[in-house]
Tab-separated table of C-alpha atoms and ligand atoms in Angstrom:
chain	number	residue	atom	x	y	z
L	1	UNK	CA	113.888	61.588	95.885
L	2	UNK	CA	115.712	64.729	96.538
L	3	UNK	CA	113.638	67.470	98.056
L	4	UNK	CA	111.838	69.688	95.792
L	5	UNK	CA	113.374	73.496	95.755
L	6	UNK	CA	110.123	74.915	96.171
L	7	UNK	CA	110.037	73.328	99.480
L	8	UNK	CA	113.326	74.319	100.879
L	9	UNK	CA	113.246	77.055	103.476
L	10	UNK	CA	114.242	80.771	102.656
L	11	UNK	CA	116.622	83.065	104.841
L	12	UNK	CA	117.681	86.413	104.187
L	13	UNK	CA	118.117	89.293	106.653
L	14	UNK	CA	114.406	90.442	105.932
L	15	UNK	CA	112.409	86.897	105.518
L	16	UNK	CA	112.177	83.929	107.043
L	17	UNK	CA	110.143	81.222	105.106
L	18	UNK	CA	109.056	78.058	105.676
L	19	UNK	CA	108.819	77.482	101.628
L	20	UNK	CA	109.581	79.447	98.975
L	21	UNK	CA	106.281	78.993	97.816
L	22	UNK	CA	103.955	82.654	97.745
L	23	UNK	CA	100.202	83.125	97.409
L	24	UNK	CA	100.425	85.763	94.595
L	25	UNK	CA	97.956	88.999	95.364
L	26	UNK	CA	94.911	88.357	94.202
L	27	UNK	CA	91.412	90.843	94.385
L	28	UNK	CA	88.368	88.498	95.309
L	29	UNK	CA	85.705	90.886	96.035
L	30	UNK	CA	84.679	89.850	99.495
L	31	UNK	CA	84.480	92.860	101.573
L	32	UNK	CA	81.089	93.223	100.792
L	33	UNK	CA	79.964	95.596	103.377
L	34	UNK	CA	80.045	99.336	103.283
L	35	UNK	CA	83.059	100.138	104.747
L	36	UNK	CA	84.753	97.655	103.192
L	37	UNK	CA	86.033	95.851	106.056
L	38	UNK	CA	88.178	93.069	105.939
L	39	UNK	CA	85.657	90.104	107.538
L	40	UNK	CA	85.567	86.986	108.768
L	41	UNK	CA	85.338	85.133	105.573
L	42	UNK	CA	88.350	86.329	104.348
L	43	UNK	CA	90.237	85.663	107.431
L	44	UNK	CA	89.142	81.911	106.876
L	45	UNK	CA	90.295	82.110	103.493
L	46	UNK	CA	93.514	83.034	103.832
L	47	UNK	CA	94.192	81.098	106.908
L	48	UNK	CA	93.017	78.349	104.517
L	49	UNK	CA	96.304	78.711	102.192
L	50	UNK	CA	98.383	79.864	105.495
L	51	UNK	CA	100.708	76.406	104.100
L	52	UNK	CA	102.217	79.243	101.530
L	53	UNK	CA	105.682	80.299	102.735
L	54	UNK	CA	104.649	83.879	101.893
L	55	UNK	CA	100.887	85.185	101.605
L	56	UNK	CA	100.647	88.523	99.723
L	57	UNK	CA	96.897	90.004	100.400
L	58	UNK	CA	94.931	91.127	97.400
L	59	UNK	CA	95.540	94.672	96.280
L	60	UNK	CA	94.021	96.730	99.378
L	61	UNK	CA	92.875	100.839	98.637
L	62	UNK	CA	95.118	103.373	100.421
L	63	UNK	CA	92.545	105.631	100.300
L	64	UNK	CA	89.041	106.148	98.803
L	65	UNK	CA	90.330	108.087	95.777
L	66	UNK	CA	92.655	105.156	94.708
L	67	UNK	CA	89.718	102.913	94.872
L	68	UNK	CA	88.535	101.125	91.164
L	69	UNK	CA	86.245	98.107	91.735
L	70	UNK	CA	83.294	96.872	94.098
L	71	UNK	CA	83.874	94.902	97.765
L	72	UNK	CA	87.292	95.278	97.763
L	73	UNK	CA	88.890	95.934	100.960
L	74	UNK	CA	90.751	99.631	101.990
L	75	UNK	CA	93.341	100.040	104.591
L	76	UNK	CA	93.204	103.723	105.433
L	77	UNK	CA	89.904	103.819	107.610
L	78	UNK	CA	90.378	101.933	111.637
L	79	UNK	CA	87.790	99.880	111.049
L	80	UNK	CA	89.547	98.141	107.745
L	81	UNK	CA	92.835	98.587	109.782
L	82	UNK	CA	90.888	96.045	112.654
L	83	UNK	CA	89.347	94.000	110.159
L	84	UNK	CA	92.876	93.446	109.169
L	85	UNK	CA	93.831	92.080	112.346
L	86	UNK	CA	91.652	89.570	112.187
L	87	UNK	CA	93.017	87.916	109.345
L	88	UNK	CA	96.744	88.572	110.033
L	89	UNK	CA	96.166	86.584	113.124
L	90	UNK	CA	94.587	84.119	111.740
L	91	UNK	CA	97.350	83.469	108.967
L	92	UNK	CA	100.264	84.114	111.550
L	93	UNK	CA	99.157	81.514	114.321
L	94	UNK	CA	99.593	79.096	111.261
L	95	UNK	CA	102.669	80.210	110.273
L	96	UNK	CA	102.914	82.030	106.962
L	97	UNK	CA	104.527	85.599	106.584
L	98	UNK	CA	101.788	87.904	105.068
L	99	UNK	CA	102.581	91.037	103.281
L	100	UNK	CA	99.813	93.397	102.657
L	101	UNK	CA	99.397	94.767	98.604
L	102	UNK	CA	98.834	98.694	98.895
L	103	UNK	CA	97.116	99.646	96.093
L	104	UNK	CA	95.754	102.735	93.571
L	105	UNK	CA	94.718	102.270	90.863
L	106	UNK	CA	94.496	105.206	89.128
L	107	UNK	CA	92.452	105.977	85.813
L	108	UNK	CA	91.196	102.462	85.726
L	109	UNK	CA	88.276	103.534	88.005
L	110	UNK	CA	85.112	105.548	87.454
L	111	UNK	CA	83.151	108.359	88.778
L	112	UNK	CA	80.430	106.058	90.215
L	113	UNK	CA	83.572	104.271	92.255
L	114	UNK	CA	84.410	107.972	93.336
L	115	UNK	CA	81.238	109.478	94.856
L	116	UNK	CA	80.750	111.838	91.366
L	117	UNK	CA	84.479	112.574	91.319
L	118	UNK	CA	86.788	111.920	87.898
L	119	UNK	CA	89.926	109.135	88.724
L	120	UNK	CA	92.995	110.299	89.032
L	121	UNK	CA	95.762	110.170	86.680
L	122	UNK	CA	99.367	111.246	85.761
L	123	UNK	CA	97.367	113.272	82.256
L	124	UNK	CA	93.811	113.144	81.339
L	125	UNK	CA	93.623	110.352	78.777
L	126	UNK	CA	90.975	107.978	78.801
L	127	UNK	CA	92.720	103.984	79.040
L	128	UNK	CA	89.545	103.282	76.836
L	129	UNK	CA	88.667	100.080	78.805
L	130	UNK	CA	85.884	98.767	81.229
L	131	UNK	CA	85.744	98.434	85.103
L	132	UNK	CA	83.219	96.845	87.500
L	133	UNK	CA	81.058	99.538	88.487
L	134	UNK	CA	78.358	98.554	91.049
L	135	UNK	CA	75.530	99.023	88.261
L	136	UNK	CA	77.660	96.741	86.185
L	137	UNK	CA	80.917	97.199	83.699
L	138	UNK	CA	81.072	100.550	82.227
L	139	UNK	CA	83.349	102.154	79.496
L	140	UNK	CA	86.250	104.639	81.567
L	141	UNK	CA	86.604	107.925	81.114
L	142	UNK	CA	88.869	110.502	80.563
L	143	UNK	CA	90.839	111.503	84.287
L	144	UNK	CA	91.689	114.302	85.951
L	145	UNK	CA	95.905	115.277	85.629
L	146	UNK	CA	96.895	115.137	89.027
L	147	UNK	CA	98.175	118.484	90.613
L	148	UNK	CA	101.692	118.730	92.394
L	149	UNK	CA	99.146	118.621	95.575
L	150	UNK	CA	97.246	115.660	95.007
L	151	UNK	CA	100.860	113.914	94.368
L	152	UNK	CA	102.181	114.695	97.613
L	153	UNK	CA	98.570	113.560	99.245
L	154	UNK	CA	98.699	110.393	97.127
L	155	UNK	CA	102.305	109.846	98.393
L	156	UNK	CA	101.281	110.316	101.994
L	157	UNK	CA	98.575	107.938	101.821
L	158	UNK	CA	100.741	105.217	100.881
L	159	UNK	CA	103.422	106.214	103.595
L	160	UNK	CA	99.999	106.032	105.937
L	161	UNK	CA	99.142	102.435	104.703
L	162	UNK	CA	102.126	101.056	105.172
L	163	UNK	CA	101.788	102.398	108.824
L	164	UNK	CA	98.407	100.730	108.674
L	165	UNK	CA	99.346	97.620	107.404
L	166	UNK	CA	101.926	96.883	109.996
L	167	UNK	CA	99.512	98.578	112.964
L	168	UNK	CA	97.194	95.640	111.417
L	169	UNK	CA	100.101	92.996	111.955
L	170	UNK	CA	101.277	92.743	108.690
L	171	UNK	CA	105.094	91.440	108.223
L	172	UNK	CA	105.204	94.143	105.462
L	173	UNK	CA	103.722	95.820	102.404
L	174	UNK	CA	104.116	94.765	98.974
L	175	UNK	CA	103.594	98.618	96.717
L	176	UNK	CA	101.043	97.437	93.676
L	177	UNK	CA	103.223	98.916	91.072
L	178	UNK	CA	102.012	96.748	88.566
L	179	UNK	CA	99.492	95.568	85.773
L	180	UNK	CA	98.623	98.954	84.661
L	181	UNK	CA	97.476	101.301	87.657
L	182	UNK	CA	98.557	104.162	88.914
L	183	UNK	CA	102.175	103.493	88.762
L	184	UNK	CA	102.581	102.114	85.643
L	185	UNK	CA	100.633	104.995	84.584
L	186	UNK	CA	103.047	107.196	85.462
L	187	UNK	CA	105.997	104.864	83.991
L	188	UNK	CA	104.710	104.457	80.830
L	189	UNK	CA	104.905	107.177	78.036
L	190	UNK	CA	101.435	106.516	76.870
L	191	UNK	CA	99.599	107.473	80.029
L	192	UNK	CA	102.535	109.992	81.421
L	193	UNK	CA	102.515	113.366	79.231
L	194	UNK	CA	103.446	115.039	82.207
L	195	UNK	CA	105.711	118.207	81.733
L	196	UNK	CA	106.468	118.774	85.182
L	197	UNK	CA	109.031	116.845	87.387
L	198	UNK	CA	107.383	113.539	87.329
L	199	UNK	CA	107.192	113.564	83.106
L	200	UNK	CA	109.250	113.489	80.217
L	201	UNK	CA	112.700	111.625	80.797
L	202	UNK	CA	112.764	108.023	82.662
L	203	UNK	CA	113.620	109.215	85.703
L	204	UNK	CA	110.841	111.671	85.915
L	205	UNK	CA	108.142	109.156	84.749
L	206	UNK	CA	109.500	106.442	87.939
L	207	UNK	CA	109.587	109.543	90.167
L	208	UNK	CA	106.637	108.712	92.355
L	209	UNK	CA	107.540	105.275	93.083
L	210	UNK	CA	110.705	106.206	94.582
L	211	UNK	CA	109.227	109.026	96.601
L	212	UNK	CA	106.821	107.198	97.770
L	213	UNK	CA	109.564	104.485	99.006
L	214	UNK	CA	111.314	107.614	100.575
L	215	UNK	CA	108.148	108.307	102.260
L	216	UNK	CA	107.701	105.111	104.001
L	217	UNK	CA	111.061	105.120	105.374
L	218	UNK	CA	110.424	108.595	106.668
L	219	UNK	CA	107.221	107.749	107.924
L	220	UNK	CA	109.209	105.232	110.463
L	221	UNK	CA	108.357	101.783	108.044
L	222	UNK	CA	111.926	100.072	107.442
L	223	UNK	CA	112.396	99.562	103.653
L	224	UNK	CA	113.659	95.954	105.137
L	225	UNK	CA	109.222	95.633	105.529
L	226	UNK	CA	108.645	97.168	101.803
L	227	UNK	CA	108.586	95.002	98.527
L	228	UNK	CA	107.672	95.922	95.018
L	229	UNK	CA	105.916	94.375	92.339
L	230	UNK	CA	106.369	95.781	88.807
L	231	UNK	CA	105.212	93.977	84.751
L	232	UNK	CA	107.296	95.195	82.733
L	233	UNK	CA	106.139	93.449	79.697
L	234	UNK	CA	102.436	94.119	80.100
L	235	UNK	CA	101.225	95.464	77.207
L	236	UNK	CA	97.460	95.954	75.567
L	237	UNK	CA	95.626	95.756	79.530
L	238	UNK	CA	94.132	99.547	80.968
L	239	UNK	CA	95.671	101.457	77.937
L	240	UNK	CA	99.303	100.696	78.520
L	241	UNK	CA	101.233	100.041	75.355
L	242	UNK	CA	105.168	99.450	75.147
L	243	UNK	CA	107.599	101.225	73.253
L	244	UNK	CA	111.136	101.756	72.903
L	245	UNK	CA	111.471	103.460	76.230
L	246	UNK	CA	109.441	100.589	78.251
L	247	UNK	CA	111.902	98.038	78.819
L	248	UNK	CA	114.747	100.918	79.551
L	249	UNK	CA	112.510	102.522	82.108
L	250	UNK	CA	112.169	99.448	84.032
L	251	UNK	CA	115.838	98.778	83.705
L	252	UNK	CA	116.274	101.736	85.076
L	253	UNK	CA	113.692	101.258	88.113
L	254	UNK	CA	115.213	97.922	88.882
L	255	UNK	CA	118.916	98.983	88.714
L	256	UNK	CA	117.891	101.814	91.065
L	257	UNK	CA	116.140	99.687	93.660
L	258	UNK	CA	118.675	97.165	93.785
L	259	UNK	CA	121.323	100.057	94.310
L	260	UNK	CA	119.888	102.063	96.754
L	261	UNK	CA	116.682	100.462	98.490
L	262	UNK	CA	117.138	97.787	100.695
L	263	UNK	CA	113.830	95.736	100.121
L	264	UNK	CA	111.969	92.920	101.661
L	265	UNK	CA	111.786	91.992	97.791
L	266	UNK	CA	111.203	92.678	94.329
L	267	UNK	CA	108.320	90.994	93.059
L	268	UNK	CA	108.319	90.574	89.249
L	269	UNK	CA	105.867	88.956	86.601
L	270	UNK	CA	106.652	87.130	83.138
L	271	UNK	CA	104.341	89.025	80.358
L	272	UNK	CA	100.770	87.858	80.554
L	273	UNK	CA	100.489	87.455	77.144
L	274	UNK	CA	102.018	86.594	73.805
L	275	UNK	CA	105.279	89.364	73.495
L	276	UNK	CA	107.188	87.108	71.217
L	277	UNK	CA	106.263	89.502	68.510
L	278	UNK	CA	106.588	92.492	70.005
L	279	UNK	CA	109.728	94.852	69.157
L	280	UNK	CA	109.714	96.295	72.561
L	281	UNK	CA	109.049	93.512	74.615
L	282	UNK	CA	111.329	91.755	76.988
L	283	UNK	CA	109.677	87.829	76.863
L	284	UNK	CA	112.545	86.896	79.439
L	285	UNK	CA	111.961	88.433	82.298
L	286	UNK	CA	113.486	86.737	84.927
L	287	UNK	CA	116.530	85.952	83.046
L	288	UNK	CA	117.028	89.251	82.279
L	289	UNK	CA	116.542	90.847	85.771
L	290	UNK	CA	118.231	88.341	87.950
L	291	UNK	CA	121.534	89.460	87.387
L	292	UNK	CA	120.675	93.039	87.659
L	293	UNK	CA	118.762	93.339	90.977
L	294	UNK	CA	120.570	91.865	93.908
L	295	UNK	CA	118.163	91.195	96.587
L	296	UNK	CA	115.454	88.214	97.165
L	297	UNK	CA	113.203	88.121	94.147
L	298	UNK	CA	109.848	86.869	93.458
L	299	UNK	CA	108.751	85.514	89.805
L	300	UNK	CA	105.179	84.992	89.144
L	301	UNK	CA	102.758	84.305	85.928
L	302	UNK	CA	101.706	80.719	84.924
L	303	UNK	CA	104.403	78.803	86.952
L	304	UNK	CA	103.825	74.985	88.238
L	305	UNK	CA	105.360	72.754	90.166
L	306	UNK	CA	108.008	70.910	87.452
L	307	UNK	CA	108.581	75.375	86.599
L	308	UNK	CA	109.105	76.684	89.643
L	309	UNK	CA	111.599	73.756	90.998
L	310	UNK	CA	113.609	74.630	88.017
L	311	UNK	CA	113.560	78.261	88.268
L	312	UNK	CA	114.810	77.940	91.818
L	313	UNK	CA	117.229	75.307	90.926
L	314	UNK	CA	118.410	77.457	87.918
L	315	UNK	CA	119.205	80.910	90.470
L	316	UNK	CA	116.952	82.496	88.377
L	317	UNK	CA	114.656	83.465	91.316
L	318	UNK	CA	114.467	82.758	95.143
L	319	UNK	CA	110.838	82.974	95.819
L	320	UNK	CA	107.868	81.788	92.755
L	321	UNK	CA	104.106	83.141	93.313
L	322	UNK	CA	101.141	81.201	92.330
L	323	UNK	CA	97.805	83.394	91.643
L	324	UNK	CA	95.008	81.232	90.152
L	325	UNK	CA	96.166	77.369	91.860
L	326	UNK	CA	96.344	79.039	94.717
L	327	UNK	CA	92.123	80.138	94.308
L	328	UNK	CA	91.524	76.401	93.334
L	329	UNK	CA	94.305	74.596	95.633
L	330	UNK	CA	94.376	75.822	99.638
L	331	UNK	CA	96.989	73.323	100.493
L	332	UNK	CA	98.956	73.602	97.489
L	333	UNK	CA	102.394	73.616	99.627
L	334	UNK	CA	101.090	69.801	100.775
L	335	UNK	CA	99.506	68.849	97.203
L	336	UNK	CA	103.191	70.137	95.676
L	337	UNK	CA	105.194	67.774	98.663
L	338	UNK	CA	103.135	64.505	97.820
L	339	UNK	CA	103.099	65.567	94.062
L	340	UNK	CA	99.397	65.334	93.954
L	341	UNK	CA	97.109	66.144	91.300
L	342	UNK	CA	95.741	70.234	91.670
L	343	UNK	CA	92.042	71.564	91.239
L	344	UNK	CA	91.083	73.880	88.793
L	345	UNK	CA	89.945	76.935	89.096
L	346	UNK	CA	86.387	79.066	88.205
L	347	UNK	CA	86.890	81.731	86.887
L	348	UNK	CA	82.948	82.692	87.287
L	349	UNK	CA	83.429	82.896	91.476
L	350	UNK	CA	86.560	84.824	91.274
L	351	UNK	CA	84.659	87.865	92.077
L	352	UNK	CA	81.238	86.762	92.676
L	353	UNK	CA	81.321	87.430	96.482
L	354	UNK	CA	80.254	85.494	99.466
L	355	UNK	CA	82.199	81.496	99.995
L	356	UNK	CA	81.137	80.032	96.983
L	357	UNK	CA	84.331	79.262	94.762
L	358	UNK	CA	86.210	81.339	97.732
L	359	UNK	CA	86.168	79.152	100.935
L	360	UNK	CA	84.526	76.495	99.541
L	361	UNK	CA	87.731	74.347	97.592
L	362	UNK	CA	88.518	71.195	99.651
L	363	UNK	CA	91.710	70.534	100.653
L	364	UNK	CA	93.239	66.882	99.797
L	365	UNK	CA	92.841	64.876	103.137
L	366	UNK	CA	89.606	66.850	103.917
A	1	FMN	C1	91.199	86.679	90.448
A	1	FMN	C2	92.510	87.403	90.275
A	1	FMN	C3	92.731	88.596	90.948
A	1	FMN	C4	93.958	89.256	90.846
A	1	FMN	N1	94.176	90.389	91.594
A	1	FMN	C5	95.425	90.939	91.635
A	1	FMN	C6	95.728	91.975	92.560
A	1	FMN	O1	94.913	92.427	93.367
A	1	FMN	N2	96.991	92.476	92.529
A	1	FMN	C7	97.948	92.013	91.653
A	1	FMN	O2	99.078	92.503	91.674
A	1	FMN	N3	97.678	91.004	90.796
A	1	FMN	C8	96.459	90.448	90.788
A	1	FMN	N4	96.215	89.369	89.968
A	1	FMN	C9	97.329	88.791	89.184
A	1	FMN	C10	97.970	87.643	89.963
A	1	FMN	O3	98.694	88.121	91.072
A	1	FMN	C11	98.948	86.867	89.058
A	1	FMN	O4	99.932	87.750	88.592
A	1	FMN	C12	98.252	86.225	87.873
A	1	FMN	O5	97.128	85.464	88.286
A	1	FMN	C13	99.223	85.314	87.111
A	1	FMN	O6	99.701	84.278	87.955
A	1	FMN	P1	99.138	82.762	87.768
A	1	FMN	O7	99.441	82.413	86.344
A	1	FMN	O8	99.859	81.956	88.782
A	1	FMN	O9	97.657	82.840	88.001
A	1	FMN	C14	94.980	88.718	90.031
A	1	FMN	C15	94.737	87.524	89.332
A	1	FMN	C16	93.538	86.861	89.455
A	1	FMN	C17	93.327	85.559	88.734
């Protein structure tokens, strides 16, 4: 049998994979501790799936006003940065290139997440959802508009993380751009009613992530280390909406960063739900952003095996990401080579802390 795309090796100039198979970031909630230190648990875990050609870390906090659930893990204080270490070793001595997810998310926190404090947002409009609060979920509420200062300290502290992540070992950073936070917060027209310089037109509302791109480079982080992950098609998760502007804006974004930002990769997802409907939706996105972005780029969102063969195969991507097998399925790379059958996942331990449902899947030949 010919060899399975998925399996073949991946060059460019900025990665060197075993596989084109990537762990998609995924938050498990195990950094149960106070500072939210990365631990050993999670070191095992991820050494666990270490098969993956690429390994993108759940979303990690770069800072404590970007943070929006329980037990997940920062990487702004030394202690996280350390508790890093410990699992970047762990994954690198078996061979997978890890990329860390820096992460805010926004308005899609709460005040008992923020010691009192409102979340921050491009305007003050309550997403009108729930988040995980440590007394349980609780409704959101409406944010605070950022100022022009807490911009600039928000763009710093990614610039800082990305420092952090590669002080911690990290092959890169992946910027959490996605699914809703702060971001696409300030992308969409819903959530952006801005009136200053990062409101109002297109390139106003994707301002921030191109500054903050800018940033990194200045901060000494080659944008060769930097990849992006962006859903253009979400729509109805955190308060974000499409409209006619949505699929433009990203068009825009995209077009941009394949002009003028040499990146590790762009990292995009299909729509998570039904768009077939929608007038503003894009249901295609890989098809449709292939031919405009030039460098290595990641597709993610319900892919399998017999999917993401073909979608390599077709050119339509280099690189496919694999979120929930990859919670159920540590060895998926092997399970993938000898075609075998794959576990399912629980949902109830995806967050439930501690090894149960997180350490605990066998592998095949265990
Ligand atoms: C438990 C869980 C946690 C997730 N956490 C993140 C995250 O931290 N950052 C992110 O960009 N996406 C996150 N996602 C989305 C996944 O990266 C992925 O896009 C999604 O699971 C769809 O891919 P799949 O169909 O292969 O599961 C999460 C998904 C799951 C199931």
């Amino acid at each position: 049998m010919a060899e399975q795309p998925l399996l073949t090796p991946f060059k460019s100039d900025k990665l060197n994979l075993r596989n084109r198979v990537v762990m998609a970031p995924m938050t498990r909630s195990r950094a149960e501790n106070p500072g939210t230190v990365p631990n050993d648990l999670m070191a095992e875990y991820y050494a666990q799936r270490a098969s993956a050609g690429l390994i993108i870390s759940e979303g990690t906090y770069v800072s404590p006003e970007g943070v929006g659930y329980i037990n997940v893990p920062g990487i702004y204080s030394p202690e996280q940065v350390a508790g890093w270490h410990k699992v970047t070793d762990a994954v690198h001595k078996l061979g997978s290139q890890f990329f860390a997810q820096i992460w805010h998310v926004g308005r899609v926190s709460h005040p008992d997440l923020l010691d009192g404090n409102l979340p921050l947002a491009p305007s003050a409009i309550n997403p009108h959802d729930k988040v995980y609060t440590p007394t349980g979920f609780q409704e959101t509420v409406e944010p605070r508009a950022m100022t022009a200062e807490q911009i600039k300290q928000t763009i710093a502290d990614f610039a800082k993380a990305a420092q952090n992540a590669l002080a911690a070992g990290f092959d890169g950073v992946e910027i959490h751009s996605a699914n809703g936070y702060l971001f696409h917060q300030f992308f969409n027209g819903t959530s952006n009613h801005r009136t200053d310089e990062y409101g109002g037109s297109i390139e106003n509302r994707a301002r921030l992530l191109f500054d903050v791109l800018d940033a990194i480079k200045a901060a000494g982080v080659d944008l060769g280390k930097v990849g992006v992950r962006l859903n253009p098609s979400l729509h109805g998760l955190f308060g974000i909406t499409m409209d006619e502007e949505t699929i433009p804006t990203f068009d825009y974004i995209i077009k941009r960063l394949s002009a003028e930002y040499d990146l590790a990769y762009l990292h995009l997802t299909e729509p998570m739900t039904d768009v077939s409907k929608l007038p503003f939706a894009e249901p295609h996105i890989a098809k449709r952003y292939r031919p405009l972005y030039k460098g290595t780029l990641i597709i993610n969102v319900r892919m399998t095996q017999e999917k993401g063969n073909k979608i390599i195969a077709d050119g339509d991507a280099d690189l496919v990401a694999f979120g929930t097998l990859y919670i159920s399925n540590p060895d998926l790379v092997e399970r993938f080579a000898q075609n075998a059958p794959l576990a399912e996942a629980h949902k109830e331990t995806f967050y439930s802390g501690g090894p149960k449902g997180y350490t605990d899947y066998p592998k095949l030949n265990a």
